[in-house]
Short mmCIF file of C-alpha atoms in Angstrom, two decimals:
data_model
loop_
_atom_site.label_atom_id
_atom_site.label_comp_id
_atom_site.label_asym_id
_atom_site.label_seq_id
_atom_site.Cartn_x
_atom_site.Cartn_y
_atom_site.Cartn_z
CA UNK U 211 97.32 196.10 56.53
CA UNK U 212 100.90 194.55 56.89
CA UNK U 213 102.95 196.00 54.77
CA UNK U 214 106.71 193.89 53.67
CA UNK U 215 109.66 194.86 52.04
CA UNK U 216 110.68 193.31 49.62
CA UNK U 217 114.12 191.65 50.78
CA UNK U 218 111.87 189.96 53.02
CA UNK U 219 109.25 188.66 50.36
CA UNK U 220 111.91 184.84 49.42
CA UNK U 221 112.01 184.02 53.42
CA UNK U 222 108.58 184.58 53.58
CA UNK U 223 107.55 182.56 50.49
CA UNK U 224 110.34 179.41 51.50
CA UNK U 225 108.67 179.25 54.90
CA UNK U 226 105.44 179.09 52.90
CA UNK U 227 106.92 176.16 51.01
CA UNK U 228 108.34 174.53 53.37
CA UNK U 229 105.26 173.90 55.35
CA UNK U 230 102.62 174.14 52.99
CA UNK U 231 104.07 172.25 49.65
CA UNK U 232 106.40 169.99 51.98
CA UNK U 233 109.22 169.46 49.36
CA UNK U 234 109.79 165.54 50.69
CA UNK U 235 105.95 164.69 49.69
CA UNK U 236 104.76 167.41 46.37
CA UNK U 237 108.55 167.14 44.86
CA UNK U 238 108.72 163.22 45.09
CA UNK U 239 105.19 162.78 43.89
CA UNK U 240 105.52 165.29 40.49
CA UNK U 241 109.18 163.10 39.70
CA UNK U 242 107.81 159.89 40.04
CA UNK U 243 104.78 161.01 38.14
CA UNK U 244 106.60 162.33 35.61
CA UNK U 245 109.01 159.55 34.99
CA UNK U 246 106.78 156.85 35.00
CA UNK U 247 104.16 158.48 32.60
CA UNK U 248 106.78 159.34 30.04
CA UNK U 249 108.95 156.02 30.99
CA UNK U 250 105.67 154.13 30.02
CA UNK U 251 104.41 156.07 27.25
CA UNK U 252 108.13 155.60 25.56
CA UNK U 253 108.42 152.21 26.54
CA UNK U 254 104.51 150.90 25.02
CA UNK U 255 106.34 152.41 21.98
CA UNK U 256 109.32 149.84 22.13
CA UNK U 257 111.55 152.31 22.18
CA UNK U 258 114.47 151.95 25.65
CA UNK U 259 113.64 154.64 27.31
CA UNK U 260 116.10 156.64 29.50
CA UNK U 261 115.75 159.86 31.26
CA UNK U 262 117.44 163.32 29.43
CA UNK U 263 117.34 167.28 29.88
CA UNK U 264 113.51 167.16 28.52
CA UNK U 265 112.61 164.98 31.14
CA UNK U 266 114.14 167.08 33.68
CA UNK U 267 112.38 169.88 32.14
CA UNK U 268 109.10 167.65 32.16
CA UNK U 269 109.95 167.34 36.00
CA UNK U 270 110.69 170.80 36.71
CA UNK U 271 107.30 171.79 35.26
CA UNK U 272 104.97 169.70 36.92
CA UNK U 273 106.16 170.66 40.39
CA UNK U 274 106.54 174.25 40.25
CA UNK U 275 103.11 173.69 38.26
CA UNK U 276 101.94 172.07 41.47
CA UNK U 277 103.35 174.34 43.76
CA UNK U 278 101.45 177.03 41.80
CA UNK U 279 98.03 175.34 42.24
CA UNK U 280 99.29 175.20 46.56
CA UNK U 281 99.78 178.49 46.03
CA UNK U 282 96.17 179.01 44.57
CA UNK U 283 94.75 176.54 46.85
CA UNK U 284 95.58 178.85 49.62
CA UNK U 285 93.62 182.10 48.12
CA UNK U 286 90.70 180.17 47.42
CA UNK U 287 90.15 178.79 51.02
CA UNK U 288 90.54 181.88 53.01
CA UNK U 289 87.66 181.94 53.98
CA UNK U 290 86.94 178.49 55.04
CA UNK U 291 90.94 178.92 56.76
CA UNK U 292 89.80 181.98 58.75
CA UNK U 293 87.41 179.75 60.83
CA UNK U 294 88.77 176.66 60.90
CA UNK U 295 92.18 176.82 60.04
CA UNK U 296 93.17 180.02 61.87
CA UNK U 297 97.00 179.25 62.03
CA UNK U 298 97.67 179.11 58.18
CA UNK U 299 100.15 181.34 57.41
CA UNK U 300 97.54 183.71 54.82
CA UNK U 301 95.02 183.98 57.59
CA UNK U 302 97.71 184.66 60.08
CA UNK U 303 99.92 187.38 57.51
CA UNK U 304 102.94 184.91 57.58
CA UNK U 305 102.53 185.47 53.71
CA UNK U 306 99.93 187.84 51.81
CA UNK U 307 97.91 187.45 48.56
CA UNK U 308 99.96 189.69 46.85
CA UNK U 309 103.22 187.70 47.85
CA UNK U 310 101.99 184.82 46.06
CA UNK U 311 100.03 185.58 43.43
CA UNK U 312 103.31 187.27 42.30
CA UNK U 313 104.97 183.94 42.83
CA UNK U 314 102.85 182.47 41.10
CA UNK U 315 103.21 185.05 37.85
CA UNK U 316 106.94 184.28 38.46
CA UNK U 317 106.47 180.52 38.60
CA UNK U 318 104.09 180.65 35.15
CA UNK U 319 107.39 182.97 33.51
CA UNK U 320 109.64 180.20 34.59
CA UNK U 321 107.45 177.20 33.31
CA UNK U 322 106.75 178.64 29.62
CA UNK U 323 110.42 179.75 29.05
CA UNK U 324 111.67 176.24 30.32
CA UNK U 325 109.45 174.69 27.33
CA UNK U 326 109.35 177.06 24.86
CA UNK U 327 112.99 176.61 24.70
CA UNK U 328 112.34 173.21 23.54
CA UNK U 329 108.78 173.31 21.86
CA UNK U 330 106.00 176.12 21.32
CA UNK U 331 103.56 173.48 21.89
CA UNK U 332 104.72 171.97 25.68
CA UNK U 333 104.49 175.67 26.76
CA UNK U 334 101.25 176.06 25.40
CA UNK U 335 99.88 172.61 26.93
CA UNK U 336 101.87 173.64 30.53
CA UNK U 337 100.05 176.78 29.96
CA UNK U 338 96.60 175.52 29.34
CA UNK U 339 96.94 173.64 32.70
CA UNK U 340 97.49 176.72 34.69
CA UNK U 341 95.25 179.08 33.10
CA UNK U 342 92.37 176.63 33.79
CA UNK U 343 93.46 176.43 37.67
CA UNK U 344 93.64 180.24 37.36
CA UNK U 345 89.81 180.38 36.15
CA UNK U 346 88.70 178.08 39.04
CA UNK U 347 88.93 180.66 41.83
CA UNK U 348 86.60 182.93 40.39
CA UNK U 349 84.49 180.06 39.42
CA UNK U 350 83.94 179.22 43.15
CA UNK U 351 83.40 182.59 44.07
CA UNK U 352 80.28 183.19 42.16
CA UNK U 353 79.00 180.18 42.82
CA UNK U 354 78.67 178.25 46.33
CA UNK U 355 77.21 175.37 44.73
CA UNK U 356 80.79 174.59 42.92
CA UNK U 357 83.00 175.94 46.11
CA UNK U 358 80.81 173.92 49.01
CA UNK U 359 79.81 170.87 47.35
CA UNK U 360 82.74 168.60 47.39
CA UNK U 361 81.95 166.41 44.47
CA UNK U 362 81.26 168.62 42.54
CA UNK U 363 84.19 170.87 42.82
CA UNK U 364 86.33 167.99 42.43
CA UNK U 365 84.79 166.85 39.11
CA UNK U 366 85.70 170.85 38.49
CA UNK U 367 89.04 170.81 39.58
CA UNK U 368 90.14 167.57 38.42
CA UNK U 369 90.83 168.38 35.14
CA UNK U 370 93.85 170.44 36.20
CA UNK U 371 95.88 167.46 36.98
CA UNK U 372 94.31 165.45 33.52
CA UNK U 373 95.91 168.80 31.66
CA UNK U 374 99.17 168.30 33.70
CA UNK U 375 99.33 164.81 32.38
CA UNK U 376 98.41 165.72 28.93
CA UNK U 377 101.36 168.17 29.03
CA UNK U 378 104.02 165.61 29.89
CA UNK U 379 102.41 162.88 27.17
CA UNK U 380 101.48 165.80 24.71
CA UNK U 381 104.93 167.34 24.87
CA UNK U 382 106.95 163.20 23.82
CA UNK U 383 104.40 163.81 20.99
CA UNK U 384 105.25 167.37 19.91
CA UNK U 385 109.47 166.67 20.60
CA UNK U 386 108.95 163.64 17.82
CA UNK U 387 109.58 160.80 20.66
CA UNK U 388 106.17 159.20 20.31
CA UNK U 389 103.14 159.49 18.32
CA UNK U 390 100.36 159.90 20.32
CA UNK U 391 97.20 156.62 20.42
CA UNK U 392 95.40 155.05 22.00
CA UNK U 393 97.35 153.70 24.42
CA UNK U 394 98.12 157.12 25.97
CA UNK U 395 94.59 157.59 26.81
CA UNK U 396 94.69 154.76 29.03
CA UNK U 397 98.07 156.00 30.23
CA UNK U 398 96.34 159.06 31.31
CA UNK U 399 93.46 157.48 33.00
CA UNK U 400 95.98 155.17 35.21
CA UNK U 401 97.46 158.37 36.19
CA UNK U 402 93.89 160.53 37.13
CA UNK U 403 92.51 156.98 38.64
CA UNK U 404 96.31 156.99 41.39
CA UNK U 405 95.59 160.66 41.19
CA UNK U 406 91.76 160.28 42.57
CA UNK U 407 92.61 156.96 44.80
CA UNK U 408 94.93 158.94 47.10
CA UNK U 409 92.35 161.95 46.38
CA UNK U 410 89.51 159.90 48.38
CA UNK U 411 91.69 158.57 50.92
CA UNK U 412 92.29 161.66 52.30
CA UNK U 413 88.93 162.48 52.44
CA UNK U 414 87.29 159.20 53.61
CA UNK U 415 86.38 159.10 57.32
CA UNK U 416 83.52 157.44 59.45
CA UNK U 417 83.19 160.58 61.34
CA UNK U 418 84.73 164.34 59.94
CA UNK U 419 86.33 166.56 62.28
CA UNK U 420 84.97 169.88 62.87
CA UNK U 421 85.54 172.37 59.25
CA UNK U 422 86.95 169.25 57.14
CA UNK U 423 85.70 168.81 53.94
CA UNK U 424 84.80 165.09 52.93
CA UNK U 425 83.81 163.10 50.08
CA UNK U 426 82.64 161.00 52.57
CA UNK U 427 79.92 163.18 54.17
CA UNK U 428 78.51 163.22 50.97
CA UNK U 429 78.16 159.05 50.56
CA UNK U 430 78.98 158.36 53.63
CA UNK U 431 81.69 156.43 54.86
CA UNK U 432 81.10 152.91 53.82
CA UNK U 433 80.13 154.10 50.04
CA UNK U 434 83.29 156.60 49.86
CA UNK U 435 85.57 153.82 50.68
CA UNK U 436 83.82 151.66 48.12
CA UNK U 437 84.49 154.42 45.97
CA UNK U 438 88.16 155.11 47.04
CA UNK U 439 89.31 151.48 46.17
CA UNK U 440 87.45 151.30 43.02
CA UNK U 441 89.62 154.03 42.06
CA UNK U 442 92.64 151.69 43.03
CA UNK U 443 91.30 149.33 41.12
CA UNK U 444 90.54 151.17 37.82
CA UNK U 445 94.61 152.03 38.01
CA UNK U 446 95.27 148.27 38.01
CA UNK U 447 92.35 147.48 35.55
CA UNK U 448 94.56 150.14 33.43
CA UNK U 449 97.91 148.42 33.96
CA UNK U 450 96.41 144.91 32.85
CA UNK U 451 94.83 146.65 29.53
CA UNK U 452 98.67 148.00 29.24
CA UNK U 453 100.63 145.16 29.60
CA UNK U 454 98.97 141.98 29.52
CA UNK U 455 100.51 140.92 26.36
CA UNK U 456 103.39 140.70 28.05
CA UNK U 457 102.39 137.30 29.36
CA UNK U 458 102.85 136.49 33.06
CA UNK U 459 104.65 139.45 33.86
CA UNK U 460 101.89 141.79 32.68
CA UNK U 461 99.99 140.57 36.14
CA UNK U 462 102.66 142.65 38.25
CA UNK U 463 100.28 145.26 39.10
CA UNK U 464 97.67 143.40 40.89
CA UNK U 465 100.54 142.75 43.49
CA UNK U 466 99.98 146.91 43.98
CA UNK U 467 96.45 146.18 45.00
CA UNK U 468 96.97 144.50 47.74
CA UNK U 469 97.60 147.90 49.54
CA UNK U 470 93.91 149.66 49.11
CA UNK U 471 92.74 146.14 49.68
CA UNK U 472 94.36 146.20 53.26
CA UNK U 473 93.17 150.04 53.48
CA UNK U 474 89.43 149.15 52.96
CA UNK U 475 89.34 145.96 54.87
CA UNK U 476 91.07 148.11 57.99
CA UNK U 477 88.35 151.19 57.15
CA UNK U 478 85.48 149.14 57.40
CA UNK U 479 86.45 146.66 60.26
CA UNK U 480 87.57 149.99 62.51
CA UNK U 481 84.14 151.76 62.02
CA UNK U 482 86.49 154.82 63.12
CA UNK U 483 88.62 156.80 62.00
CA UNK U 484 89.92 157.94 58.57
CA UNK U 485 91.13 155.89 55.70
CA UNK U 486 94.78 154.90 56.83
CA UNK U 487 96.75 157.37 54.55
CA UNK U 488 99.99 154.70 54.12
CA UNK U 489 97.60 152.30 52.43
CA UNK U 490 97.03 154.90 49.88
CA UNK U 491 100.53 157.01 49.67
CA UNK U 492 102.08 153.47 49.26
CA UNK U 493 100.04 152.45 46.77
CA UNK U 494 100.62 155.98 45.09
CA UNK U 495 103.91 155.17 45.30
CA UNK U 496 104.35 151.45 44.42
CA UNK U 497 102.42 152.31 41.01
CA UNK U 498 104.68 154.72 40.31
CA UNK U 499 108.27 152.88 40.73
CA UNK U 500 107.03 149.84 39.61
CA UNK U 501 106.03 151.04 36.36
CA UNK U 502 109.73 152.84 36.22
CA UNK U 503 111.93 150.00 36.85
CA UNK U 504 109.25 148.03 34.27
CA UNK U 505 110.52 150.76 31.79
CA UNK U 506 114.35 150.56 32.98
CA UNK U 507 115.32 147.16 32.91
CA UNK U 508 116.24 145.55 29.44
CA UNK U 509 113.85 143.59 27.91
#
C-alpha cells in the first residue's frame, strides 16, 4: 500500500491533470461550450449579449465539473486500465483513489459555493449533474451489462453532460436573464448532438486495437460512421431550426458540415483506420465559435 504525505498530494494531482484532463483540450472545450450556449440562448432572446462575472462563473463550473467526471472516469476503469492500460498513473500509484476522490469532494465544495453565491438554484442544477456522475460508478459495478456494453453505458452516461448544459441554460433562467422555452430545448440538443458527434468519432474504427472500447464493434464500422455524421448533422439540422428566420445568413451552419462530410467520405474510402479525429474536433470547434461571433457582432 503506498502511503503519501500530504505536501505531496497538489504535485501529484497537477501531474494527474496535466496528462489526463490536458488543460489545452478539456479547458478550451468547457469555455467555448459555455459561451456559445449562453451567447445563443441570450441572443434568441434579442437581448446583446456580452460576457460578465456569471459567465465566468458558468465557465469555471463546467470545467472543474469536467475535470471531476476525469477524475471519476479514472476509478471506474481500473480494472479495464490494469490490463490494458497498465501505465495510467492509478494503476501505476502515480495518484491513488483516495487522492482524488478527495479532489473531487474539494472540486464539488468549490462548484456549489461559486453559485450559491449568486443563486440557490445554479448550485443545485451544478449539483444535480455531479451527483448523477457520482451514482454511475456503482451503477456499473453491479451490473456488467451497463459497464461492458458500450451503447448502453453511453445512453447511461450521457445525461451527465445534458445536466451540465441544463445548468448553464437553467442558471440565465434562475439569474432573471432569460425565460426559459422552447427554443432552449433545441439549444440543448445542438449541444448533446456536437457533444455525441465528437463522442463517436473517437470511437469509430474499421478495426479496434487490442482493450479499446468502440461504438463501432457494436455496428460495425460502416454503420457507426453513418451514425457519427448523423450526429453532425442533427447539430446543423438544430442551427437551421434556430436561425433560419434570419434569412440567408441563418444557412451559416451548413458551411460547418462540410467537416464530418470530409471525415466520413475519408472513413469509408480508407477501409482503415479510425475516424480522422480533426474532422470531428474541428467541427466541435467551428460550431462553437461560429455561434459566438453570431452572438457578438451587432445586428
Amino acid at each position: 500500500m503506498t502511503t503519501v504525505t500530504a505536501p505531496r498530494v497538489p504535485a501529484r494531482l497537477a501531474r494527474f491533470v496535466l496528462r489526463m484532463f490536458r488543460p489545452h483540450l478539456y479547458v478550451t472545450y468547457g469555455t467555448l461550450w459555455v459561451l456559445a450556449l449562453e451567447s445563443t440562448a441570450v441572443t434568441l432572446t434579442g437581448t446583446p449579449w456580452r460576457p460578465t462575472g456569471a459567465t465566468w462563473t458558468r465557465v469555471a463550473s463546467v470545467v472543474l465539473a469536467l475535470l471531476f467526471l476525469r477524475m471519476l472516469d479514472e476509478q471506474k476503469d481500473l480494472d479495464h486500465d490494469r490490463v490494458h492500460h497498465p501505465d495510467r498513473p492509478l494503476v501505476t500509484g502515480a495518484i491513488t483513489a483516495v487522492e482524488l476522490r478527495g479532489a473531487m469532494a474539494v472540486l464539488t465544495a468549490v462548484v456549489a459555493c461559486l453559485n450559491a453565491a449568486r443563486s440557490p438554484a445554479a448550485a443545485l442544477l451544478i449539483l444535480a449533474a455531479l451527483g448523477y456522475a457520482t451514482l454511475l460508478a456503482p451503477l456499473e459495478r453491479m451490473s456488467a451489462t451497463v459497464r461492458d456494453r458500450q451503447l448502453l453505458n453511453l445512453a447511461v452516461t450521457c445525461p451527465v453532460q445534458v445536466l451540465l448544459g441544463v445548468y448553464v441554460y437553467g442558471s440565465l433562467a434562475a439569474d432573471g436573464t432569460l425565460a426559459a422555452d422552447r427554443r432552449g430545448a433545441v439549444l440543448l440538443a445542438l449541444c448533446a448532438c456536437v457533444f455525441l458527434h465528437f463522442e463517436f468519432a473517437r470511437k469509430t474504427a474499421w478495426r479496434p486495437a487490442p482493450g479499446a472500447r468502440l461504438y463501432s464493434a457494436d455496428l460495425g464500422p460502416r454503420r457507426c460512421a453513418m451514425v457519427t455524421a448523423a450526429w453532425a448533422a442533427g447539430a446543423v439540422g438544430c442551427q437551421l431550426v434556430l436561425f433560419l428566420p434570419d434569412g440567408a445568413a441563418g444557412l451559416l451552419p451548413c458551411l460547418t458540415a462540410a467537416l464530418p462530410a470530409w471525415g466520413l467520405r475519408r472513413f469509408l474510402r480508407a477501409r482503415r483506420g479510425p475516424w480522422p479525429l480533426p474532422a470531428a474536433t474541428g467541427f466541435v470547434a467551428c460550431t462553437y465559435l461560429t455561434l459566438i461571433v453570431r452572438a457578438s457582432v451587432p445586428r
